[in-house]
Coordinates of C-alpha atoms in Angstrom, one line a residue:
M1 CA 20.1 2.7 -14.0
F2 CA 18.6 1.1 -10.9
N3 CA 18.3 -2.7 -10.5
T4 CA 15.1 -3.7 -8.8
P5 CA 14.9 -6.6 -6.4
A6 CA 14.7 -10.1 -7.9
N7 CA 11.7 -12.3 -7.6
D8 CA 11.2 -13.4 -4.0
V9 CA 8.8 -16.3 -3.2
Y10 CA 8.3 -15.0 0.3
N11 CA 7.7 -11.3 -0.3
N12 CA 5.2 -9.9 -2.9
G13 CA 5.8 -6.5 -4.2
S14 CA 7.7 -3.6 -2.8
T15 CA 8.7 0.0 -3.4
V16 CA 12.0 1.3 -4.4
S17 CA 13.1 5.0 -4.3
T18 CA 16.1 6.9 -5.3
T19 CA 17.4 10.5 -5.3
I20 CA 19.9 12.4 -7.4
A21 CA 23.2 11.9 -5.6
K22 CA 25.4 14.2 -7.8
T23 CA 25.5 15.9 -11.1
E24 CA 28.6 16.7 -13.2
G25 CA 29.5 18.0 -16.6
G26 CA 27.2 19.8 -18.8
N27 CA 27.5 23.6 -19.5
F28 CA 24.4 24.3 -17.4
E29 CA 23.9 28.0 -16.4
N30 CA 22.0 27.1 -13.3
L31 CA 21.3 23.4 -12.7
V32 CA 19.0 22.9 -9.7
T33 CA 18.2 19.3 -8.7
D34 CA 15.1 18.3 -6.9
P35 CA 16.0 16.6 -3.6
K36 CA 12.7 14.7 -3.5
A37 CA 12.9 11.0 -4.0
A38 CA 11.4 9.2 -7.0
E39 CA 9.4 6.2 -5.9
T40 CA 8.4 3.2 -8.0
A41 CA 6.0 0.4 -7.0
I42 CA 7.2 -3.1 -8.0
T43 CA 4.3 -5.4 -8.6
D44 CA 4.8 -9.1 -8.1
S45 CA 2.5 -12.1 -8.7
I46 CA 1.9 -14.5 -5.9
D47 CA 4.1 -17.6 -6.3
N48 CA 2.0 -20.6 -5.5
T49 CA 3.9 -23.6 -4.1
T50 CA 2.2 -27.0 -3.7
V51 CA 3.6 -29.9 -1.6
S52 CA 2.5 -33.4 -2.3
L53 CA 3.3 -36.5 -0.1
T54 CA 3.8 -40.0 -1.5
A55 CA 4.6 -43.2 0.4
D56 CA 6.8 -46.0 -0.9
K57 CA 4.3 -48.6 0.4
A58 CA 0.5 -48.7 0.6
S59 CA 0.6 -50.6 3.9
V60 CA 3.2 -51.8 6.4
V61 CA 3.2 -54.2 9.3
E62 CA 3.8 -53.0 12.8
G63 CA 7.4 -52.1 13.4
G64 CA 8.1 -51.9 9.6
D65 CA 9.6 -49.0 7.7
I66 CA 7.8 -46.6 5.4
T67 CA 9.4 -43.7 3.6
Y68 CA 7.4 -40.6 2.8
T69 CA 8.6 -38.2 0.0
A70 CA 7.5 -34.6 -0.1
T71 CA 7.6 -33.0 -3.6
L72 CA 7.3 -29.3 -4.1
T73 CA 5.9 -27.9 -7.4

């Protein structure tokens, strides 16, 4: 079994490959393994991220304080 990469919001899709590292057991008269790698494409949907800004006040006098909040969804 091979674990594929977890979802990654920065990278979309990838390819994994693996080969047969060793064989054991079996009663095989002549077991020949293929050294060629098996490749699998991992598809991934684009993860959209939206940032919204809100202010704690609609207006402020000169020199006053205002706080902006950024919200990711």
